[in-house]
């Protein structure tokens, strides 16, 4: 197999995913296009060298529908020979887009590719693409379907994470994100989003609330209690997990991932393609894996897929310098740290989606870029990125710096 190297990565800042968010006027197409233009311009890249662009998009409908990757290739004025494909694996779409783009290089079918993702959650609402799982009894009943928030609360209940535990984790995420921004740790990767006139709309992650503390979070009501009790999802969870007598609803907007708009792009290639483009590799894609997990609780995937990818790579937890575990809900990260024996000092060291938001189709590739930048800043070597996924799955990728 051929080694696949990371040559560069960029991301947009994340705008609040509401009509008053700073990126609401920017379509998903334009967000993705601006990321592709940034990769091209800062690397003085001859785009005819790029074989394929793979973008994650979780709700590819309406203006974000069809094949947004090919549309962005054309809109960004890349060479018309550059192909594009959109993929969807729920929250891991952006990471799997990089993995799929890397596969094309590793299999020696392509020389240079781009992986990334995009989501405009203020313009195309979460869940807009629908699906059978929540609504078709033929599937929902046998799978003990419950919404993700119920699954997050079920994890907290089953593993004993209290409201204070998840709130304390959320406060830490906010503080870490604020510190990272104040110290300029994202400066090398974040490219401001501009409007049609070239005027800057946003240059920072807009969702952050750095003054968050335990007192302010304590005032928030549990977001999924009414849903669990009135819609019957608590009963479904208890039927699936009879050892649980009653769900402890601990999650709310302050300790769950934020709804935001954003995009990302990562330039990949083999060694020869990098030389032809005059680029130095920053890291190597060492391993990646996917796994299916119990679909009712849904969000335990990071634990299982981390073990799987490390085994396939011939590595252990001790071989990984930094971890990025997507902060879909605080309990997901707490469970992963507990089950894998991870020190919080190595996990999400610059904060995560609780503070900065989770643009569904882009987050995975954003996290990969975040860990690469931090490995370089600390002069460390290896990083592991993983996300929980709707439907009960997990995806993970291991990268290794090229010194």
Coordinates of C-alpha atoms in Angstrom, one line a residue:
X1 CA 0.0 0.0 0.0
X2 CA 1.0 3.6 -0.6
X3 CA 1.5 6.0 2.3
X4 CA -1.1 8.9 2.4
X5 CA 0.2 12.2 3.8
X6 CA -1.6 15.3 5.1
X7 CA -0.2 18.3 3.4
X8 CA -2.5 21.0 4.7
X9 CA -5.9 21.6 6.3
X10 CA -8.2 24.6 6.8
X11 CA -11.5 25.3 8.4
X12 CA -14.0 28.1 8.6
X13 CA -14.9 29.6 12.0
X14 CA -18.1 28.1 13.3
X15 CA -21.1 30.5 13.3
X16 CA -24.2 30.1 15.5
X17 CA -26.6 27.8 13.6
X18 CA -29.5 30.2 13.9
X19 CA -31.0 33.0 11.7
X20 CA -29.1 35.6 13.7
X21 CA -25.8 33.7 13.3
X22 CA -23.0 35.4 11.4
X23 CA -22.9 32.8 8.7
X24 CA -26.6 32.4 8.1
X25 CA -26.4 34.3 4.8
X26 CA -23.7 32.0 3.5
X27 CA -24.9 28.8 1.8
X28 CA -23.3 25.4 2.4
X29 CA -22.0 25.5 -1.1
X30 CA -20.2 28.8 -0.5
X31 CA -18.8 27.6 2.9
X32 CA -17.3 24.5 1.2
X33 CA -16.1 26.6 -1.7
X34 CA -14.2 29.1 0.5
X35 CA -12.5 26.2 2.2
X36 CA -11.4 24.8 -1.1
X37 CA -10.2 28.2 -2.3
X38 CA -8.1 28.6 0.8
X39 CA -6.4 25.2 0.3
X40 CA -5.6 26.2 -3.3
X41 CA -4.4 29.7 -2.6
X42 CA -2.3 29.2 0.5
X43 CA -0.5 26.3 -1.2
X44 CA -0.3 27.8 -4.7
X45 CA -1.8 24.6 -5.8
X46 CA -2.3 23.6 -9.4
X47 CA -5.8 22.2 -8.9
X48 CA -5.5 19.9 -11.9
X49 CA -3.3 17.8 -9.7
X50 CA -6.3 17.0 -7.4
X51 CA -8.1 13.8 -8.5
X52 CA -11.1 13.9 -6.2
X53 CA -12.8 15.9 -3.4
X54 CA -14.7 14.0 -0.8
X55 CA -17.0 16.0 1.5
X56 CA -19.2 15.0 4.4
X57 CA -22.7 16.5 4.6
X58 CA -25.3 15.0 7.0
X59 CA -28.3 16.7 5.6
X60 CA -27.7 16.8 1.8
X61 CA -31.1 18.2 0.8
X62 CA -32.4 21.4 -0.7
X63 CA -29.5 23.9 -1.4
X64 CA -27.1 21.5 0.3
X65 CA -28.4 18.5 -1.7
X66 CA -27.3 16.6 -4.7
X67 CA -23.5 16.2 -4.8
X68 CA -22.3 19.3 -3.0
X69 CA -18.6 18.2 -3.3
X70 CA -18.7 18.4 -7.1
X71 CA -20.7 21.6 -6.9
X72 CA -18.1 23.2 -4.6
X73 CA -15.3 22.1 -6.9
X74 CA -16.9 24.0 -9.8
X75 CA -17.9 27.0 -7.6
X76 CA -14.3 27.3 -6.2
X77 CA -13.1 27.3 -9.8
X78 CA -10.9 24.2 -9.5
X79 CA -9.9 22.4 -12.7
X80 CA -12.9 20.7 -14.3
X81 CA -11.0 17.4 -14.2
X82 CA -11.4 17.3 -10.4
X83 CA -14.2 14.9 -9.4
X84 CA -16.3 15.3 -6.2
X85 CA -18.4 13.0 -4.0
X86 CA -20.6 13.7 -1.0
X87 CA -20.8 11.1 1.8
X88 CA -23.0 10.7 4.9
X89 CA -22.2 8.8 8.0
X90 CA -24.0 11.1 10.4
X91 CA -21.6 12.9 12.8
X92 CA -18.5 11.1 11.5
X93 CA -19.1 12.2 7.9
X94 CA -16.2 14.7 7.9
X95 CA -13.7 12.2 9.3
X96 CA -14.8 9.5 7.0
X97 CA -14.6 11.9 4.1
X98 CA -10.9 12.2 4.9
X99 CA -10.6 8.5 5.4
X100 CA -12.3 7.8 2.1
X101 CA -10.1 10.4 0.3
X102 CA -7.0 8.7 2.0
X103 CA -8.2 5.3 0.8
X104 CA -8.0 6.5 -2.8
X105 CA -4.4 7.4 -2.3
X106 CA -3.5 4.4 -0.2
X107 CA -4.9 2.1 -2.8
X108 CA -2.8 3.9 -5.4
X109 CA -5.9 4.8 -7.5
X110 CA -5.4 8.6 -7.0
X111 CA -2.3 10.7 -6.2
X112 CA -3.8 13.8 -4.5
X113 CA -7.2 14.2 -3.0
X114 CA -9.1 16.5 -0.6
X115 CA -11.3 15.3 2.3
X116 CA -13.5 17.5 4.4
X117 CA -17.0 18.5 5.1
X118 CA -19.7 21.1 5.4
X119 CA -22.9 21.8 7.2
X120 CA -25.1 25.0 7.2
X121 CA -27.3 24.1 10.2
X122 CA -28.9 27.6 10.2
X123 CA -30.2 27.1 6.7
X124 CA -30.8 23.4 6.4
X125 CA -32.2 22.2 9.7
X126 CA -30.9 19.2 11.5
X127 CA -32.8 16.1 10.4
X128 CA -34.1 17.7 7.3
X129 CA -33.1 14.7 5.2
X130 CA -35.4 12.4 7.2
X131 CA -35.0 8.7 7.4
X132 CA -36.8 5.4 8.3
X133 CA -35.2 4.7 11.6
X134 CA -37.2 7.1 13.8
X135 CA -40.5 6.6 12.0
X136 CA -40.9 3.2 10.5
X137 CA -42.1 0.7 13.2
X138 CA -40.5 -2.2 11.3
X139 CA -37.1 -0.8 12.2
X140 CA -37.7 1.4 15.2
X141 CA -39.4 -1.2 17.4
X142 CA -36.8 -4.0 17.0
X143 CA -33.9 -1.5 17.4
X144 CA -35.5 0.1 20.5
X145 CA -35.2 3.5 18.9
X146 CA -34.6 6.5 21.1
X147 CA -33.2 9.9 20.2
X148 CA -29.6 10.7 20.8
X149 CA -30.2 12.9 23.8
X150 CA -32.0 10.0 25.6
X151 CA -29.0 7.8 24.7
X152 CA -26.7 10.4 26.3
X153 CA -28.7 10.4 29.5
X154 CA -28.9 6.7 29.5
X155 CA -25.0 6.6 29.4
X156 CA -24.9 9.0 32.3
X157 CA -27.4 6.8 34.2
X158 CA -25.8 3.5 33.4
X159 CA -22.3 4.6 34.2
X160 CA -23.1 6.9 37.1
X161 CA -22.2 10.3 35.7
X162 CA -24.1 13.0 37.7
X163 CA -25.4 16.4 36.6
X164 CA -22.3 17.9 38.3
X165 CA -20.0 15.6 36.4
X166 CA -21.3 16.5 33.0
X167 CA -21.6 20.2 33.9
X168 CA -18.0 20.3 35.2
X169 CA -16.9 18.7 31.9
X170 CA -18.7 21.4 30.0
X171 CA -17.1 24.2 32.0
X172 CA -13.7 22.7 31.2
X173 CA -14.5 22.6 27.5
X174 CA -15.4 26.3 27.5
X175 CA -12.3 27.3 29.4
X176 CA -10.0 25.3 27.2
X177 CA -11.6 26.7 24.0
X178 CA -11.2 30.3 25.3
X179 CA -7.6 29.7 26.2
X180 CA -6.9 28.1 22.8
X181 CA -8.4 31.1 21.0
X182 CA -6.7 33.6 23.2
X183 CA -3.3 32.0 22.6
X184 CA -3.9 31.8 18.8
X185 CA -3.7 28.1 18.6
X186 CA -6.2 28.0 15.7
X187 CA -4.6 30.8 13.8
X188 CA -2.8 28.6 11.3
X189 CA -6.0 26.8 10.2
X190 CA -9.0 29.1 10.5
X191 CA -9.8 31.1 7.4
X192 CA -12.3 33.9 7.8
X193 CA -15.6 33.7 5.9
X194 CA -16.4 36.6 3.6
X195 CA -19.6 37.7 1.9
X196 CA -20.2 38.2 -1.8
X197 CA -18.4 41.5 -1.7
X198 CA -15.3 40.1 0.0
X199 CA -16.1 41.6 3.3
X200 CA -15.3 39.6 6.4
X201 CA -18.3 38.0 8.1
X202 CA -16.7 35.9 10.8
X203 CA -13.2 35.1 12.0
X204 CA -13.8 33.2 15.2
X205 CA -15.9 30.4 16.7
X206 CA -19.1 32.3 17.6
X207 CA -20.8 29.7 19.8
X208 CA -18.3 30.0 22.7
X209 CA -19.4 31.1 26.1
X210 CA -16.2 31.5 28.1
X211 CA -17.9 32.9 31.2
X212 CA -19.8 29.6 31.7
X213 CA -19.6 28.3 35.2
X214 CA -21.3 25.7 37.3
X215 CA -23.8 28.2 38.6
X216 CA -25.0 29.3 35.2
X217 CA -25.3 25.7 34.0
X218 CA -27.3 24.7 37.1
X219 CA -30.0 27.1 36.0
X220 CA -30.7 25.1 32.8
X221 CA -33.4 22.5 32.8
X222 CA -32.6 19.0 31.5
X223 CA -33.4 19.1 27.8
X224 CA -34.6 15.5 27.3
X225 CA -36.7 14.8 30.4
X226 CA -40.1 15.8 29.0
X227 CA -39.3 13.9 25.7
X228 CA -38.3 10.8 27.7
X229 CA -41.3 10.8 30.0
X230 CA -44.1 12.0 27.7
X231 CA -43.1 10.4 24.5
X232 CA -42.2 7.1 26.1
X233 CA -38.5 7.0 25.3
X234 CA -37.5 6.5 28.9
X235 CA -39.7 3.3 28.9
X236 CA -38.0 2.1 25.7
X237 CA -34.6 2.6 27.3
X238 CA -35.6 0.7 30.4
X239 CA -37.1 -2.1 28.3
X240 CA -33.7 -2.4 26.5
X241 CA -31.7 -2.0 29.6
X242 CA -33.8 -3.4 32.4
X243 CA -31.0 -2.9 35.0
X244 CA -31.9 0.8 34.8
X245 CA -34.9 1.6 37.1
X246 CA -35.2 5.3 36.1
X247 CA -33.3 7.6 33.7
X248 CA -31.3 10.4 35.3
X249 CA -31.7 13.3 32.8
X250 CA -28.6 15.4 33.0
X251 CA -28.0 16.9 29.6
X252 CA -29.0 20.3 28.4
X253 CA -27.8 22.9 25.8
X254 CA -24.9 23.8 28.0
X255 CA -23.3 20.4 28.2
X256 CA -24.2 19.2 24.7
X257 CA -22.7 20.1 21.3
X258 CA -23.7 23.4 19.8
X259 CA -25.6 23.8 16.5
X260 CA -23.4 25.8 14.1
X261 CA -22.5 26.4 10.5
X262 CA -19.0 25.5 9.2
X263 CA -16.8 23.8 6.7
X264 CA -13.3 22.2 6.4
X265 CA -10.9 20.8 3.9
X266 CA -7.8 18.7 4.2
X267 CA -5.2 18.2 1.4
X268 CA -3.9 14.6 1.1
X269 CA -1.6 12.9 -1.3
X270 CA 1.2 10.4 -1.8
X271 CA 4.8 11.4 -1.5
X272 CA 5.4 12.0 -5.2
X273 CA 2.4 14.2 -5.6
X274 CA 3.6 16.4 -2.7
X275 CA 7.0 16.7 -4.3
X276 CA 5.4 17.8 -7.6
X277 CA 3.4 20.4 -5.8
X278 CA 6.4 21.6 -3.8
X279 CA 4.8 20.7 -0.5
X280 CA 6.1 19.1 2.6
X281 CA 4.1 16.4 4.4
X282 CA 2.9 17.3 7.9
X283 CA 1.6 13.9 9.0
X284 CA 0.7 10.4 7.8
X285 CA -2.6 8.7 8.0
X286 CA -1.6 5.6 9.9
X287 CA -4.9 3.8 10.4
X288 CA -8.7 4.2 10.4
X289 CA -11.6 2.0 11.3
X290 CA -15.4 1.9 11.6
X291 CA -17.6 -0.2 13.9
X292 CA -21.3 -0.7 14.6
X293 CA -22.5 -0.7 18.2
X294 CA -25.8 -1.2 20.1
X295 CA -28.2 1.2 18.4
X296 CA -30.6 2.1 21.2
X297 CA -28.0 3.6 23.5
X298 CA -26.3 4.7 20.3
X299 CA -23.3 6.7 21.5
X300 CA -20.8 4.2 22.9
X301 CA -19.0 3.8 19.6
X302 CA -15.8 5.8 20.4
X303 CA -14.8 3.3 23.1
X304 CA -15.2 0.3 20.8
X305 CA -13.8 1.8 17.6
X306 CA -10.8 3.2 19.5
X307 CA -9.9 -0.3 20.6
X308 CA -10.4 -1.6 17.1
X309 CA -8.3 0.9 15.3
X310 CA -5.4 0.6 17.9
X311 CA -5.4 -3.1 17.5
X312 CA -5.3 -2.8 13.7
X313 CA -2.4 -0.3 14.0
X314 CA -0.5 -2.5 16.4
X315 CA -0.7 0.3 19.0
X316 CA -2.0 0.8 22.5
X317 CA -3.6 3.8 24.3
X318 CA -0.2 4.6 25.7
X319 CA 1.2 5.1 22.2
X320 CA -1.2 8.0 21.5
X321 CA -0.1 11.5 22.6
X322 CA -3.4 13.4 22.1
X323 CA -7.0 12.4 21.6
X324 CA -9.9 14.2 20.1
X325 CA -13.3 12.7 21.1
X326 CA -16.2 14.6 19.7
X327 CA -18.2 16.3 22.4
X328 CA -21.6 15.4 21.1
X329 CA -22.7 15.2 24.8
X330 CA -20.5 15.4 27.9
X331 CA -21.3 11.8 29.0
X332 CA -19.9 10.4 25.7
X333 CA -16.4 11.8 26.5
X334 CA -16.6 10.9 30.2
X335 CA -17.5 7.3 29.3
X336 CA -14.6 7.1 26.7
X337 CA -12.1 8.4 29.2
X338 CA -13.3 6.0 31.9
X339 CA -13.4 2.9 29.7
X340 CA -10.2 3.6 27.9
X341 CA -8.3 4.9 30.9
X342 CA -7.5 8.3 29.4
X343 CA -6.1 11.3 31.3
X344 CA -8.2 14.4 30.6
X345 CA -4.9 16.2 30.1
X346 CA -4.6 14.3 26.8
X347 CA -8.2 14.6 25.6
X348 CA -9.8 17.6 23.8
X349 CA -7.0 19.9 25.1
X350 CA -8.4 22.9 23.2
X351 CA -12.0 22.4 24.1
X352 CA -14.6 20.9 21.8
X353 CA -18.0 20.9 20.3
X354 CA -19.7 21.8 23.6
X355 CA -17.9 25.2 23.5
X356 CA -17.3 25.7 19.7
X357 CA -20.1 23.7 18.1
X358 CA -20.6 20.7 15.9
X359 CA -21.2 21.4 12.2
X360 CA -22.3 17.8 11.6
X361 CA -20.7 17.0 8.3
X362 CA -17.5 18.9 8.9
X363 CA -16.6 18.2 12.6
X364 CA -14.6 15.0 12.0
X365 CA -12.2 16.7 9.7
X366 CA -12.0 19.8 11.9
X367 CA -11.0 17.6 14.8
X368 CA -8.3 15.9 12.7
X369 CA -6.9 19.3 11.8
X370 CA -7.1 20.4 15.4
X371 CA -5.1 17.5 16.8
X372 CA -2.5 17.9 14.0
X373 CA -1.9 21.6 14.9
X374 CA -1.7 20.8 18.6
X375 CA 0.8 17.9 18.0
X376 CA 3.0 20.4 16.1
X377 CA 2.6 23.0 18.8
X378 CA 3.7 20.6 21.5
X379 CA 6.2 18.7 19.3
X380 CA 4.4 15.4 19.8
X381 CA 3.9 12.6 17.4
X382 CA 0.6 10.7 17.4
X383 CA -3.1 11.6 17.6
X384 CA -6.4 9.7 17.6
X385 CA -9.7 11.2 16.5
X386 CA -13.0 9.5 17.1
X387 CA -16.7 10.3 17.1
X388 CA -19.9 8.7 18.3
X389 CA -22.5 8.3 15.4
X390 CA -26.2 8.1 15.0
X391 CA -27.6 4.6 14.5
X392 CA -24.9 3.2 16.9
X393 CA -21.5 3.4 15.2
X394 CA -18.0 4.7 15.8
X395 CA -15.3 6.0 13.5
X396 CA -11.6 6.6 14.4
X397 CA -8.5 7.7 12.7
X398 CA -4.8 7.6 13.9
X399 CA -2.3 10.1 12.4
X400 CA 1.4 10.3 12.9
X401 CA 3.5 13.4 12.4
X402 CA 6.2 13.5 9.8
X403 CA 9.2 15.1 11.5

